Tab-separated table of C-alpha atoms in Angstrom:
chain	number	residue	atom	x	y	z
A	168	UNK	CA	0.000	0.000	0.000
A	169	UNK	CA	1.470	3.130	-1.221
A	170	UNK	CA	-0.249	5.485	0.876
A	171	UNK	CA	-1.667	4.738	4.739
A	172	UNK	CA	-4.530	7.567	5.982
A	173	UNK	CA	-2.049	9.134	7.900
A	174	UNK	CA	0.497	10.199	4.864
A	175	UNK	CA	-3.214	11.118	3.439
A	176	UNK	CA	-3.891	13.446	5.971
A	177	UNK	CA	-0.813	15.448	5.713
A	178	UNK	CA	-0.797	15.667	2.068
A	179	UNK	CA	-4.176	17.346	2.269
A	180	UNK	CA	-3.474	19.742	5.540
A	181	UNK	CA	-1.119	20.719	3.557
A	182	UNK	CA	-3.089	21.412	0.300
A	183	UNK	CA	-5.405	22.920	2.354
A	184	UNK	CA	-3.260	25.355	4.539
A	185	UNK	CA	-0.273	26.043	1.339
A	186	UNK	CA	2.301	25.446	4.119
A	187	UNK	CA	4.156	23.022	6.224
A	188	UNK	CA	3.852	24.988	9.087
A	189	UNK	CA	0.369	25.600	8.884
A	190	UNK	CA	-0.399	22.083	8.198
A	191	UNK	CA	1.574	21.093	11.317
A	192	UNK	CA	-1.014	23.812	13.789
A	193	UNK	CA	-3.688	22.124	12.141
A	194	UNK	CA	-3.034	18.791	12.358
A	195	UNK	CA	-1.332	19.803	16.360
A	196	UNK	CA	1.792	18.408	15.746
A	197	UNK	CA	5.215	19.411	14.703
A	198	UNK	CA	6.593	20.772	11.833
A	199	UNK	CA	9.816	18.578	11.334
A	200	UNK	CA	7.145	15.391	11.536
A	201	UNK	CA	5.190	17.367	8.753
A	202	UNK	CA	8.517	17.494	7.182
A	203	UNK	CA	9.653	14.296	7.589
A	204	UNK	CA	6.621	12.449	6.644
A	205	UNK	CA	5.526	14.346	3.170
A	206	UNK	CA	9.054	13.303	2.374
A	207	UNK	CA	8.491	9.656	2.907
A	208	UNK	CA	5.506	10.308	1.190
A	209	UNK	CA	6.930	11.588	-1.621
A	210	UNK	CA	9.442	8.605	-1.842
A	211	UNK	CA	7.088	6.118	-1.478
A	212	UNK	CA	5.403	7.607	-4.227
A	213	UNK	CA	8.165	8.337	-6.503
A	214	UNK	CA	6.347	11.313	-7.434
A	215	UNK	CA	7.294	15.292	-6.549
A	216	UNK	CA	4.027	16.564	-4.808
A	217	UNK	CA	5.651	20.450	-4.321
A	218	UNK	CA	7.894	22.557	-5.185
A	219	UNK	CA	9.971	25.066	-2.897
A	220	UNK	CA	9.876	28.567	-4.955
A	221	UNK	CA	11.065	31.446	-2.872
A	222	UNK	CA	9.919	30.042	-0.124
A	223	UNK	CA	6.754	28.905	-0.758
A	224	UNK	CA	5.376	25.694	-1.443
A	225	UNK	CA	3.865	24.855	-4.711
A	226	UNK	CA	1.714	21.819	-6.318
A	227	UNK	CA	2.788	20.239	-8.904
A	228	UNK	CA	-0.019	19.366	-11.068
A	229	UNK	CA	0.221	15.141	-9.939
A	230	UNK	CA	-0.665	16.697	-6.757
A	231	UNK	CA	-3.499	18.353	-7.433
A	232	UNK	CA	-4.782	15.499	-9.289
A	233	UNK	CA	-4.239	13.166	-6.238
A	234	UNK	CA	-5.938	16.335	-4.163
A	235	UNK	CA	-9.209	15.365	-6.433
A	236	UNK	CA	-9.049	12.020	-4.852
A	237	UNK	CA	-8.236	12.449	-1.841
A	238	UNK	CA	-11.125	14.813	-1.563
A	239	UNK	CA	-13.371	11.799	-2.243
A	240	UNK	CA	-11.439	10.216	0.290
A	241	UNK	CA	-12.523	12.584	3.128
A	242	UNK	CA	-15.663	12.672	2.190
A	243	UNK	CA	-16.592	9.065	2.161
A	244	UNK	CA	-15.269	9.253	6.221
A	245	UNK	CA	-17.116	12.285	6.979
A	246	UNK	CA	-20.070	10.266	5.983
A	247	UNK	CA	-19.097	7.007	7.930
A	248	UNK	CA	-18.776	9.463	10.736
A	249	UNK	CA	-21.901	11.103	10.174
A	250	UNK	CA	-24.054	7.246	9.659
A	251	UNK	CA	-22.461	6.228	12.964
A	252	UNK	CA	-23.402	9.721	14.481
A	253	UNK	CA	-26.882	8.878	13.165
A	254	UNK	CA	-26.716	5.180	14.568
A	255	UNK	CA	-26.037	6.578	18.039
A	256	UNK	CA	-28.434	9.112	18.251
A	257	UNK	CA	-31.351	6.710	16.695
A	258	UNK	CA	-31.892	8.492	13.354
A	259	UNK	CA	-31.573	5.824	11.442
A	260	UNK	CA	-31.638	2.542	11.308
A	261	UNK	CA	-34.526	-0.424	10.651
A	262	UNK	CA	-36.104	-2.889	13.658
A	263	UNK	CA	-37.522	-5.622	12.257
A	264	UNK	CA	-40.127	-7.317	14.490
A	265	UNK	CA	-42.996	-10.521	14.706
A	266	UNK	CA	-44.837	-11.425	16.315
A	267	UNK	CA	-48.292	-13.786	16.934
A	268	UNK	CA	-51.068	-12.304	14.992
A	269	UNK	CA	-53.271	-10.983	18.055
A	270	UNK	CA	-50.542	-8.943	19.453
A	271	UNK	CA	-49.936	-7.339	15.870
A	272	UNK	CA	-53.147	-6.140	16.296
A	273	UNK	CA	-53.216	-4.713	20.307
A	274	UNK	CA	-50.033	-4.437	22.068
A	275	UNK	CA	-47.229	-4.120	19.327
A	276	UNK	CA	-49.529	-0.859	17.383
A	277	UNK	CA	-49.224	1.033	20.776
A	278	UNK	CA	-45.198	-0.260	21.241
A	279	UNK	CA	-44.351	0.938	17.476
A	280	UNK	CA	-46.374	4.165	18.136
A	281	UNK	CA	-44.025	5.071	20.689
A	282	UNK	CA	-41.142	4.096	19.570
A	283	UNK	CA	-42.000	5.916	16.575
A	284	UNK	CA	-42.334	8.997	18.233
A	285	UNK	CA	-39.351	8.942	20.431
A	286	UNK	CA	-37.589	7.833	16.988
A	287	UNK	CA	-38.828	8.709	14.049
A	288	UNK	CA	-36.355	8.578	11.529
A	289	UNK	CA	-36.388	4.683	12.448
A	290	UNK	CA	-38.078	2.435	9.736
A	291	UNK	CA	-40.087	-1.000	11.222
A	292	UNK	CA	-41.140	-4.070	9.636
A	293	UNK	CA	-43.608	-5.726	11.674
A	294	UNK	CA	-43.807	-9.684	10.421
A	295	UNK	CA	-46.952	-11.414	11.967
A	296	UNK	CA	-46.512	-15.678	12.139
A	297	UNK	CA	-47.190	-18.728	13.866
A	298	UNK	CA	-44.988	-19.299	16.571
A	299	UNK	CA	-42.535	-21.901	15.225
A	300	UNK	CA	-42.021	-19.899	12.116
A	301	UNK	CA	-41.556	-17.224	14.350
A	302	UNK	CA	-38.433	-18.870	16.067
A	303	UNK	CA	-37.287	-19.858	12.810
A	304	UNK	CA	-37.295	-16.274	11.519
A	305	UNK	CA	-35.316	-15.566	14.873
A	306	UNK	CA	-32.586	-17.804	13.700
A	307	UNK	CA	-32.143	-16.998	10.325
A	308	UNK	CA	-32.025	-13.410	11.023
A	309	UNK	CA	-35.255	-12.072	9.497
A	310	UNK	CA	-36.342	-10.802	12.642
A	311	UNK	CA	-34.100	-8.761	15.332
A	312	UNK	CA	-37.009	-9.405	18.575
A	313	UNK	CA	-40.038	-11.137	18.638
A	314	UNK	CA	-43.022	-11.052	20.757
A	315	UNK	CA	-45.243	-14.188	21.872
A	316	UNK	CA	-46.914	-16.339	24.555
A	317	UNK	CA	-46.837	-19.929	25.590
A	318	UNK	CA	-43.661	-20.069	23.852
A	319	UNK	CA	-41.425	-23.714	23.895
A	320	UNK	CA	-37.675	-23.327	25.186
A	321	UNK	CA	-35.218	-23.439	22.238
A	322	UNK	CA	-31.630	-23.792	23.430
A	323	UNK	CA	-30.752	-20.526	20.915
A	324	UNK	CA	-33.492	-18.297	21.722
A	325	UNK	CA	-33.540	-15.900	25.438
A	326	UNK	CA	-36.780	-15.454	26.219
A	327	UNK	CA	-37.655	-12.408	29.291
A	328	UNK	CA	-41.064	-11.902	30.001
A	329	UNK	CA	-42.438	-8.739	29.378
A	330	UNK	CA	-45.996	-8.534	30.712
A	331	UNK	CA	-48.020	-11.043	33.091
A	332	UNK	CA	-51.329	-11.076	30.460
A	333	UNK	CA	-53.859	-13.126	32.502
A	334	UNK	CA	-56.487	-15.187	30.703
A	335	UNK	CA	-59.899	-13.795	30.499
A	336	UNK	CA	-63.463	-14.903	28.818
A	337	UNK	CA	-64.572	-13.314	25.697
A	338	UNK	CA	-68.117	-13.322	25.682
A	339	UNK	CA	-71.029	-11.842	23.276
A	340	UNK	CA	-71.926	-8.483	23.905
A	341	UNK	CA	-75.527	-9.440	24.625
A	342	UNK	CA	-74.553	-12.587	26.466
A	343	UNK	CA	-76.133	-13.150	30.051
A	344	UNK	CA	-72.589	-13.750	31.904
A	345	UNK	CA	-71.499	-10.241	30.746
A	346	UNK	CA	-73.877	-9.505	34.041
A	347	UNK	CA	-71.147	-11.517	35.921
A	348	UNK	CA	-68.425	-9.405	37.567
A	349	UNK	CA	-66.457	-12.786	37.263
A	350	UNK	CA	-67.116	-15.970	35.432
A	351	UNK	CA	-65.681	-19.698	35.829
A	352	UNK	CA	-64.686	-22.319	33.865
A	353	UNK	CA	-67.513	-24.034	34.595
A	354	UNK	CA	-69.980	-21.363	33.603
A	355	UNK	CA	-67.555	-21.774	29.901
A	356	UNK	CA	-67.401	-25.127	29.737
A	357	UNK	CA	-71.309	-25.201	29.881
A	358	UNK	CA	-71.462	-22.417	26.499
A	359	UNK	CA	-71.299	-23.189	23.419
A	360	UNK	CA	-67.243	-22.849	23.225
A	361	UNK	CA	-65.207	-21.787	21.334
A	362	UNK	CA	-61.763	-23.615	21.023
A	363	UNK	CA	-58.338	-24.392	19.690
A	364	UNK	CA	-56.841	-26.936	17.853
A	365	UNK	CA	-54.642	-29.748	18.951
A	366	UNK	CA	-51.729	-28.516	16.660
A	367	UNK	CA	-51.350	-25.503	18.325
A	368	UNK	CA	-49.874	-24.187	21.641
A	369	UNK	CA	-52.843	-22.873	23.264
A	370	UNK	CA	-55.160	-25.479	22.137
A	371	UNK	CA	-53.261	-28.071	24.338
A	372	UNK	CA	-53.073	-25.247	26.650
A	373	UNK	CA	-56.494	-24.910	27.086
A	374	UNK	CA	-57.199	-28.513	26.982
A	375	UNK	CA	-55.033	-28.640	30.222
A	376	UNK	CA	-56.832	-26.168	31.726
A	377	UNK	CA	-60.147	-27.709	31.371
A	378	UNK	CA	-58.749	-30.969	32.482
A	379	UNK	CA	-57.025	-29.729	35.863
A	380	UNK	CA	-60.502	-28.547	36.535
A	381	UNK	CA	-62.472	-31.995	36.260
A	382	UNK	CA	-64.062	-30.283	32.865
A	383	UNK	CA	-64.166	-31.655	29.305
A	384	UNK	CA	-64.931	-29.143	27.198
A	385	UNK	CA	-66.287	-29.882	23.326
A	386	UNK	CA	-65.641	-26.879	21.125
A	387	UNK	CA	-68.838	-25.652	18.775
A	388	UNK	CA	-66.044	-24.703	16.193
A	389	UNK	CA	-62.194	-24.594	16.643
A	390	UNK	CA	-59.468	-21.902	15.519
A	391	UNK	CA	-55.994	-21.614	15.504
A	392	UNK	CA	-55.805	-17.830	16.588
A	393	UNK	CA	-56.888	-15.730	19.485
A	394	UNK	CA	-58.034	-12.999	17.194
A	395	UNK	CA	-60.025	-15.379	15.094
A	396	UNK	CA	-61.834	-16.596	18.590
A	397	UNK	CA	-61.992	-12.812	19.210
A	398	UNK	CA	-63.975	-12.794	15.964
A	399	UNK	CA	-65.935	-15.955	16.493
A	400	UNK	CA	-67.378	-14.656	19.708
A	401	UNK	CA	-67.905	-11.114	17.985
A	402	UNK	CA	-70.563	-12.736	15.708
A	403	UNK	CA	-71.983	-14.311	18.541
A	404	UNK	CA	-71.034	-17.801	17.985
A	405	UNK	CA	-70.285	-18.727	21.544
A	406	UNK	CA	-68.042	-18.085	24.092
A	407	UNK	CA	-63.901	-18.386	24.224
A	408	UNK	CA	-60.770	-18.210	26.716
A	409	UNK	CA	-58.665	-15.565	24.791
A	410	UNK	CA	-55.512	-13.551	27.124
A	411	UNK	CA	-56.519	-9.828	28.073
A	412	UNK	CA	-53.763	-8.454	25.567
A	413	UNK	CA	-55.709	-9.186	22.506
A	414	UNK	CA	-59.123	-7.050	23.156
A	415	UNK	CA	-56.594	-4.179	23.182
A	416	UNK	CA	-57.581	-4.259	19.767
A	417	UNK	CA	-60.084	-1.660	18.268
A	418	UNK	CA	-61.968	-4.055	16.512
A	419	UNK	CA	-63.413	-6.043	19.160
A	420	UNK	CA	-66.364	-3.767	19.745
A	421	UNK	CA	-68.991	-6.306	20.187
A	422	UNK	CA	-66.314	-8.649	22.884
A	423	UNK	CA	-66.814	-8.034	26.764
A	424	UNK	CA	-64.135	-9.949	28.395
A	425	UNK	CA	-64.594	-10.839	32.255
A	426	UNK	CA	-62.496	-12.327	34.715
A	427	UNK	CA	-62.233	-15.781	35.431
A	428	UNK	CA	-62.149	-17.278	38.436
A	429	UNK	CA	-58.574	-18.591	39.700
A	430	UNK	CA	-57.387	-17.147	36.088
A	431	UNK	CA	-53.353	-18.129	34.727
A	432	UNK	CA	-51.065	-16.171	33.492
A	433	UNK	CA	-49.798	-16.690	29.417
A	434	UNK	CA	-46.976	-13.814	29.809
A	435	UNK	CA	-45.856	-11.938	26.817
A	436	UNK	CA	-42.122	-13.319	26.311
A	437	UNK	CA	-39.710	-11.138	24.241
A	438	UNK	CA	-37.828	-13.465	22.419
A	439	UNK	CA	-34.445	-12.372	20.535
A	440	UNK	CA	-31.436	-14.785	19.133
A	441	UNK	CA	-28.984	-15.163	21.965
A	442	UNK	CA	-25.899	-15.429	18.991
A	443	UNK	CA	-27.315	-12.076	18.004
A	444	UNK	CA	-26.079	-9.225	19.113
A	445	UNK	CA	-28.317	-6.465	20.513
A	446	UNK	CA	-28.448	-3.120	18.193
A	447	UNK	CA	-29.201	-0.004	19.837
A	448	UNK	CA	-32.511	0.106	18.354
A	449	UNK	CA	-33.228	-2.688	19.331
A	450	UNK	CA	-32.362	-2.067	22.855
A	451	UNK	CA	-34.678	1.231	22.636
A	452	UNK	CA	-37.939	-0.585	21.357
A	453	UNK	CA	-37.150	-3.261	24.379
A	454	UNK	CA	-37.142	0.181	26.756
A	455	UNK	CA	-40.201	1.253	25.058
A	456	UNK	CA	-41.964	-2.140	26.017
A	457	UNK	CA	-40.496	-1.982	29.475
A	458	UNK	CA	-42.004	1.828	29.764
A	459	UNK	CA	-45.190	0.739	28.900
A	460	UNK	CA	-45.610	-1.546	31.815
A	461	UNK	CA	-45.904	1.349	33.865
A	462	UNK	CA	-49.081	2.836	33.184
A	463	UNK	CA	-49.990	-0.746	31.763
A	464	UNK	CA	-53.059	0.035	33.186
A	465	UNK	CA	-54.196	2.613	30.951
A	466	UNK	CA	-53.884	0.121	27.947
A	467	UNK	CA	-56.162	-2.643	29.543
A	468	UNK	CA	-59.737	-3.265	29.246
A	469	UNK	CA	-61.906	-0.339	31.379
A	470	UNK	CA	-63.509	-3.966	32.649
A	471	UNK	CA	-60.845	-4.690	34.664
């Protein structure tokens, strides 16, 4: 390499200033090292960059064509500087997120609405899957943080729990338990019910449940979703066990949820790669989510 950023830096202090000496207070160091190191320069080049004449330095015209360069030079670090300036102070940058399909629709439009506004130079992606494509979009890097319940352990995913998010009932708006300040799962169990499949988490969830209890419960129609139960019991189809995150939702107009007796938790894990390291974006939507827990309680149903 003929030329290392420091020789680079001299040559154009000097350009800039016409003089060694000037290039020296510039640069804040001395004028022999100026000195010393445009003539190395110059050698390693084996080209003359100036010429002495009465005192005063001159470029020759190689160096002003090298100047042009070097120009581009300084201006391709000024903007490295200026992306990593931008990096730092969050004004730029894209988060990538998933997440189940009923939290895309409550808790992660308030999360990105902050973050937004704290940061909003930042562009987001917001992926909504099933969970085990979910964790697969973890590993292969098509998602920085993901956000889910009833999650399985996988030994290259960290999962921290984020919010408690009890289960609740989801009843018809003109349903008679809606007159219940809380409901069981017996009073469920003996509606026409809404379930979930086997193949998913919270179907054998739910089955569980049920069991525990002493109950059997035989669903009028089965889903795969929370939000599609949510929607099921909005037509007034039956009854269903959703978690109190996903009536954050504005569409759920017709859905009165009620506690249930001796209710569980399903908390809201945020999951992220643990090979992965953490951007500073990332970090910021994670302080977002933990920010929100504070006045959670502004965000939850008025039935609670």
């Amino acid at each position: 390499m003929r030329l290392n950023l420091r020789q680079i830096e001299v040559f154009r202090a000097i350009m800039q200033t016409g003089s060694i000496s000037r290039a020296a207070g510039l640069l804040n160091v001395s004028q022999p090292a100026v000195s010393r190191l445009l003539s190395y320069t110059e050698q390693r080049l084996g080209l003359k960059l100036f010429e002495r004449i009465k005192g005063r330095l001159y470029p020759t015209p190689e160096a002003k064509r090298l100047f042009v360069e070097v120009n581009l030079v300084y201006q391709g670090v000024q903007r490295v500087n200026e992306v990593a300036e931008d990096l730092i102070e969050h004004r730029m940058g894209h988060l990538r997120l998933a997440c189940v399909p009923s939290l895309g629709q409550g808790l992660l439009p308030h999360a990105i609405a902050r973050f937004l506004a704290k940061y909003p130079d930042v562009r987001v992606s917001l992926f909504t899957m099933r969970p085990h494509v979910l964790i697969n979009a973890l590993l292969t890097q098509q998602a920085d943080l993901a956000l889910v319940f009833l999650t399985d352990p996988h030994p290259s995913i960290e999962a921290t729990q984020i919010y408690g998010n009890r289960l609740v009932a989801a009843l018809p708006a003109n349903h008679p338990l809606t007159a219940r300040n809380v409901v069981s799962l017996e009073d469920l169990a003996a509606e026409k019910f809404i379930g979930y499949s086997h193949d998913t988490q919270i179907g054998q969830f739910m089955r569980q449940l049920f069991a525990d209890a002493g109950l059997t419960i035989r669903p009028a129609v089965e889903v795969q979703q929370v939000d599609i139960a949510c929607a099921m019991v909005q037509t007034g189809i039956g009854v269903a066990l959703i978690d109190e995150i996903t009536p954050l939702a504005p569409v759920w107009t017709r859905v009165v949820v009620r506690p249930v007796e001796n209710a569980v938790d399903t908390p809201v894990n945020l999951l992220r790669a643990t090979f992965e390291p953490m951007s500073r974006i990332g970090q910021a939507f994670i302080d977002v989510l933990q920010d929100m827990k504070k006045d959670w309680s502004s965000l939850r149903s008025p039935t609670f």
